[in-house]
Amino acid sequence: MDNQLSLCAQIKTADPIRYTPAGLPVLTLWLSHESWQNELGERYLAKMEMEAKLMGEAALSWQHRQGCMVRVSGFLAQKGRRYPRPVLHIQQIYEI
Amino acid sequence: MDNQLSLCAQIKTADPIRYTPAGLPVLTLWLSHESWQNELGERYLAKMEMEAKLMGEAALSWQHRQGCMVRVSGFLAQKGRRYPRPVLHIQQIYEI
């Protein structure tokens, strides 16, 4: 079932790398987005900050890239059972 | 700048229609999503609930469709200055 977000954003902050029990590196990024969008023919200034998660080798290469503008895509899932806020699970990330 | 979410979900609840000062109908929907996604070659069960907003004629035609499965697409924006949680501004909605 469809669950795909494509977003251009700035890496506002990056948490320190942590590791899963299986030893996989995990990087939490906080993305900041601002763009003009179209809503019923009117311009709408969409602003948003979103938590994002990057796993594996990519986590290591993106850990020190605060301030960088990126295009990311991936799926959304709630942070945890008691934390309904959606987190973006990054599947692709490019600098722009 | 990219800001586009494509999502299949169930309409869990629909708030009563309200109107903007300009008289435009606005419908707030609560979407429930669950799907298996791929994360580094592993299956990941993505669960999420998300607030969504539908404006104009479409708001009137979707106000009584609780329980319906839909495919929606649109952009994300934070709910308000003091409410950082992202809301989906629906630009397209289809029953599936």
mmCIF file of C-alpha atoms in Angstrom:
data_model
loop_
_atom_site.group_PDB
_atom_site.id
_atom_site.type_symbol
_atom_site.label_atom_id
_atom_site.label_comp_id
_atom_site.label_asym_id
_atom_site.label_seq_id
_atom_site.Cartn_x
_atom_site.Cartn_y
_atom_site.Cartn_z
ATOM 1 C CA MET A 1 0.000 0.000 0.000
ATOM 2 C CA ASP A 2 1.191 3.489 -0.859
ATOM 3 C CA ASN A 3 3.177 5.263 1.847
ATOM 4 C CA GLN A 4 5.771 7.463 0.171
ATOM 5 C CA LEU A 5 6.919 10.987 1.027
ATOM 6 C CA SER A 6 9.210 13.025 -1.194
ATOM 7 C CA LEU A 7 10.579 16.156 0.514
ATOM 8 C CA CYS A 8 13.193 18.855 0.023
ATOM 9 C CA ALA A 9 14.418 20.119 3.374
ATOM 10 C CA GLN A 10 17.357 21.401 5.378
ATOM 11 C CA ILE A 11 19.068 19.161 7.927
ATOM 12 C CA LYS A 12 18.411 21.308 10.988
ATOM 13 C CA THR A 13 20.094 18.992 13.522
ATOM 14 C CA ALA A 14 21.565 15.496 13.638
ATOM 15 C CA ASP A 15 21.564 13.413 16.825
ATOM 16 C CA PRO A 16 24.653 11.357 17.708
ATOM 17 C CA ILE A 17 24.800 7.982 15.934
ATOM 18 C CA ARG A 18 23.384 5.076 17.895
ATOM 19 C CA TYR A 19 23.429 1.341 17.134
ATOM 20 C CA THR A 20 20.723 -1.305 17.047
ATOM 21 C CA PRO A 21 21.257 -4.468 19.122
ATOM 22 C CA ALA A 22 22.406 -6.063 15.829
ATOM 23 C CA GLY A 23 25.091 -3.350 15.512
ATOM 24 C CA LEU A 24 23.429 -1.380 12.696
ATOM 25 C CA PRO A 25 24.129 2.398 12.808
ATOM 26 C CA VAL A 26 21.030 4.615 13.132
ATOM 27 C CA LEU A 27 21.029 8.406 12.614
ATOM 28 C CA THR A 28 18.120 10.639 13.705
ATOM 29 C CA LEU A 29 17.854 13.848 11.701
ATOM 30 C CA TRP A 30 15.531 16.816 12.234
ATOM 31 C CA LEU A 31 14.453 18.208 8.871
ATOM 32 C CA SER A 32 13.132 21.731 8.333
ATOM 33 C CA HIS A 33 10.972 22.441 5.289
ATOM 34 C CA GLU A 34 9.397 25.598 3.870
ATOM 35 C CA SER A 35 7.781 25.927 0.438
ATOM 36 C CA TRP A 36 4.928 27.597 -1.421
ATOM 37 C CA GLN A 37 2.250 25.047 -2.337
ATOM 38 C CA ASN A 38 -1.018 25.287 -4.275
ATOM 39 C CA GLU A 39 -4.288 24.834 -2.370
ATOM 40 C CA LEU A 40 -7.462 25.328 -4.458
ATOM 41 C CA GLY A 41 -5.626 27.810 -6.710
ATOM 42 C CA GLU A 42 -4.288 29.830 -3.761
ATOM 43 C CA ARG A 43 -0.630 29.951 -2.681
ATOM 44 C CA TYR A 44 -0.071 28.321 0.715
ATOM 45 C CA LEU A 45 3.191 28.643 2.676
ATOM 46 C CA ALA A 46 3.840 25.113 3.950
ATOM 47 C CA LYS A 47 6.199 25.051 6.907
ATOM 48 C CA MET A 48 7.124 21.910 8.773
ATOM 49 C CA GLU A 49 9.779 20.200 10.861
ATOM 50 C CA MET A 50 9.970 16.438 10.834
ATOM 51 C CA GLU A 51 12.002 13.772 12.559
ATOM 52 C CA ALA A 52 13.692 11.407 10.126
ATOM 53 C CA LYS A 53 15.634 8.162 10.545
ATOM 54 C CA LEU A 54 18.515 6.923 8.406
ATOM 55 C CA MET A 55 19.965 3.441 8.884
ATOM 56 C CA GLY A 56 23.071 1.558 7.789
ATOM 57 C CA GLU A 57 26.146 2.963 5.933
ATOM 58 C CA ALA A 58 24.237 6.103 4.912
ATOM 59 C CA ALA A 59 23.817 6.984 8.611
ATOM 60 C CA LEU A 60 27.619 7.213 8.979
ATOM 61 C CA SER A 61 28.116 9.375 5.881
ATOM 62 C CA TRP A 62 25.373 11.872 6.813
ATOM 63 C CA GLN A 63 26.088 12.355 10.543
ATOM 64 C CA HIS A 64 28.067 15.601 10.162
ATOM 65 C CA ARG A 65 25.971 17.342 7.468
ATOM 66 C CA GLN A 66 23.974 19.800 9.602
ATOM 67 C CA GLY A 67 22.701 22.742 7.508
ATOM 68 C CA CYS A 68 22.833 20.756 4.254
ATOM 69 C CA MET A 69 19.875 21.007 1.807
ATOM 70 C CA VAL A 70 18.643 17.559 0.786
ATOM 71 C CA ARG A 71 15.979 15.759 -1.209
ATOM 72 C CA VAL A 72 14.757 12.733 0.750
ATOM 73 C CA SER A 73 12.163 10.060 0.079
ATOM 74 C CA GLY A 74 10.845 7.207 2.165
ATOM 75 C CA PHE A 75 7.866 6.031 4.196
ATOM 76 C CA LEU A 76 6.181 7.418 7.320
ATOM 77 C CA ALA A 77 5.564 5.465 10.498
ATOM 78 C CA GLN A 78 4.611 6.553 13.974
ATOM 79 C CA LYS A 79 7.597 6.936 16.310
ATOM 80 C CA GLY A 80 6.329 4.397 18.798
ATOM 81 C CA ARG A 81 3.240 2.897 20.376
ATOM 82 C CA ARG A 82 2.871 5.895 22.700
ATOM 83 C CA TYR A 83 4.309 8.466 20.282
ATOM 84 C CA PRO A 84 1.870 8.954 17.384
ATOM 85 C CA ARG A 85 3.955 11.652 15.661
ATOM 86 C CA PRO A 86 5.119 10.355 12.213
ATOM 87 C CA VAL A 87 8.820 9.767 11.573
ATOM 88 C CA LEU A 88 10.197 9.633 8.036
ATOM 89 C CA HIS A 89 12.155 6.402 7.385
ATOM 90 C CA ILE A 90 14.584 7.652 4.733
ATOM 91 C CA GLN A 91 15.139 5.248 1.828
ATOM 92 C CA GLN A 92 16.897 7.747 -0.477
ATOM 93 C CA ILE A 93 18.811 10.962 0.309
ATOM 94 C CA TYR A 94 20.614 13.367 -2.053
ATOM 95 C CA GLU A 95 22.270 16.745 -1.503
ATOM 96 C CA ILE A 96 20.682 19.577 -3.582
ATOM 97 C CA MET B 1 10.420 22.375 -3.578
ATOM 98 C CA ASP B 2 9.282 18.806 -3.183
ATOM 99 C CA ASN B 3 6.659 18.169 -0.518
ATOM 100 C CA GLN B 4 4.414 15.372 -1.700
ATOM 101 C CA LEU B 5 2.937 12.441 0.240
ATOM 102 C CA SER B 6 1.094 9.570 -1.423
ATOM 103 C CA LEU B 7 -0.755 7.344 1.053
ATOM 104 C CA CYS B 8 -3.339 4.541 1.129
ATOM 105 C CA ALA B 9 -5.339 4.682 4.347
ATOM 106 C CA GLN B 10 -8.711 4.188 5.990
ATOM 107 C CA ILE B 11 -10.828 7.183 6.950
ATOM 108 C CA LYS B 12 -10.993 6.502 10.684
ATOM 109 C CA THR B 13 -13.072 9.559 11.628
ATOM 110 C CA ALA B 14 -14.362 12.723 9.978
ATOM 111 C CA ASP B 15 -14.968 15.916 11.953
ATOM 112 C CA PRO B 16 -18.074 18.000 11.227
ATOM 113 C CA ILE B 17 -17.664 20.356 8.235
ATOM 114 C CA ARG B 18 -16.583 23.879 9.122
ATOM 115 C CA TYR B 19 -16.276 26.965 6.930
ATOM 116 C CA THR B 20 -13.499 29.472 6.380
ATOM 117 C CA PRO B 21 -14.324 33.202 6.813
ATOM 118 C CA ALA B 22 -14.627 33.249 2.991
ATOM 119 C CA GLY B 23 -17.300 30.526 3.221
ATOM 120 C CA LEU B 24 -15.165 27.656 1.884
ATOM 121 C CA PRO B 25 -16.051 24.224 3.360
ATOM 122 C CA VAL B 26 -13.205 22.483 5.240
ATOM 123 C CA LEU B 27 -13.269 18.821 6.317
ATOM 124 C CA THR B 28 -10.803 17.368 8.834
ATOM 125 C CA LEU B 29 -10.234 13.620 8.426
ATOM 126 C CA TRP B 30 -8.244 11.255 10.615
ATOM 127 C CA LEU B 31 -6.497 8.661 8.439
ATOM 128 C CA SER B 32 -5.262 5.286 9.682
ATOM 129 C CA HIS B 33 -2.526 3.504 7.747
ATOM 130 C CA GLU B 34 -0.812 0.140 8.124
ATOM 131 C CA SER B 35 1.500 -1.492 5.581
ATOM 132 C CA TRP B 36 4.626 -3.620 5.253
ATOM 133 C CA GLN B 37 7.557 -1.544 4.006
ATOM 134 C CA ASN B 38 11.153 -2.383 3.120
ATOM 135 C CA GLU B 39 13.928 -1.038 5.355
ATOM 136 C CA LEU B 40 17.465 -2.201 4.405
ATOM 137 C CA GLY B 41 16.061 -5.447 2.979
ATOM 138 C CA GLU B 42 13.999 -6.178 6.131
ATOM 139 C CA ARG B 43 10.199 -6.021 6.316
ATOM 140 C CA TYR B 44 8.976 -3.197 8.564
ATOM 141 C CA LEU B 45 5.346 -2.835 9.693
ATOM 142 C CA ALA B 46 4.606 0.858 9.245
ATOM 143 C CA LYS B 47 1.652 2.010 11.335
ATOM 144 C CA MET B 48 0.473 5.600 11.487
ATOM 145 C CA GLU B 49 -2.489 7.873 12.050
ATOM 146 C CA MET B 50 -2.496 11.292 10.444
ATOM 147 C CA GLU B 51 -4.729 14.315 10.465
ATOM 148 C CA ALA B 52 -5.719 15.412 6.964
ATOM 149 C CA LYS B 53 -7.537 18.458 5.586
ATOM 150 C CA LEU B 54 -9.819 18.573 2.547
ATOM 151 C CA MET B 55 -11.171 21.880 1.243
ATOM 152 C CA GLY B 56 -13.856 23.007 -1.188
ATOM 153 C CA GLU B 57 -16.510 20.831 -2.947
ATOM 154 C CA ALA B 58 -14.573 17.632 -2.157
ATOM 155 C CA ALA B 59 -15.027 18.352 1.571
ATOM 156 C CA LEU B 60 -18.806 18.114 1.145
ATOM 157 C CA SER B 61 -18.707 14.862 -0.833
ATOM 158 C CA TRP B 62 -16.364 13.079 1.623
ATOM 159 C CA GLN B 63 -17.916 14.139 4.954
ATOM 160 C CA HIS B 64 -19.930 10.923 5.498
ATOM 161 C CA ARG B 65 -17.370 8.331 4.278
ATOM 162 C CA GLN B 66 -16.011 7.039 7.607
ATOM 163 C CA GLY B 67 -14.447 3.565 7.230
ATOM 164 C CA CYS B 68 -13.752 4.044 3.506
ATOM 165 C CA MET B 69 -10.331 2.990 2.098
ATOM 166 C CA VAL B 70 -8.751 5.781 0.075
ATOM 167 C CA ARG B 71 -5.640 6.743 -1.824
ATOM 168 C CA VAL B 72 -4.724 10.359 -1.050
ATOM 169 C CA SER B 73 -1.926 12.655 -2.138
ATOM 170 C CA GLY B 74 -0.980 16.158 -1.145
ATOM 171 C CA PHE B 75 1.535 18.204 0.829
ATOM 172 C CA LEU B 76 2.415 18.274 4.543
ATOM 173 C CA ALA B 77 2.401 21.387 6.706
ATOM 174 C CA GLN B 78 2.498 21.834 10.451
ATOM 175 C CA LYS B 79 -0.952 22.268 12.000
ATOM 176 C CA GLY B 80 -0.162 25.673 13.459
ATOM 177 C CA ARG B 81 2.562 27.840 14.953
ATOM 178 C CA ARG B 82 2.254 26.046 18.311
ATOM 179 C CA TYR B 83 1.283 22.652 16.877
ATOM 180 C CA PRO B 84 4.279 21.137 15.055
ATOM 181 C CA ARG B 85 2.511 17.900 14.139
ATOM 182 C CA PRO B 86 2.216 17.635 10.311
ATOM 183 C CA VAL B 87 -1.220 17.735 8.669
ATOM 184 C CA LEU B 88 -1.765 16.359 5.158
ATOM 185 C CA HIS B 89 -3.364 18.953 2.850
ATOM 186 C CA ILE B 90 -5.193 16.634 0.462
ATOM 187 C CA GLN B 91 -4.968 17.616 -3.207
ATOM 188 C CA GLN B 92 -6.303 14.307 -4.633
ATOM 189 C CA ILE B 93 -8.486 11.609 -3.057
ATOM 190 C CA TYR B 94 -9.845 8.367 -4.584
ATOM 191 C CA GLU B 95 -11.730 5.426 -3.089
ATOM 192 C CA ILE B 96 -9.864 2.100 -3.447
#
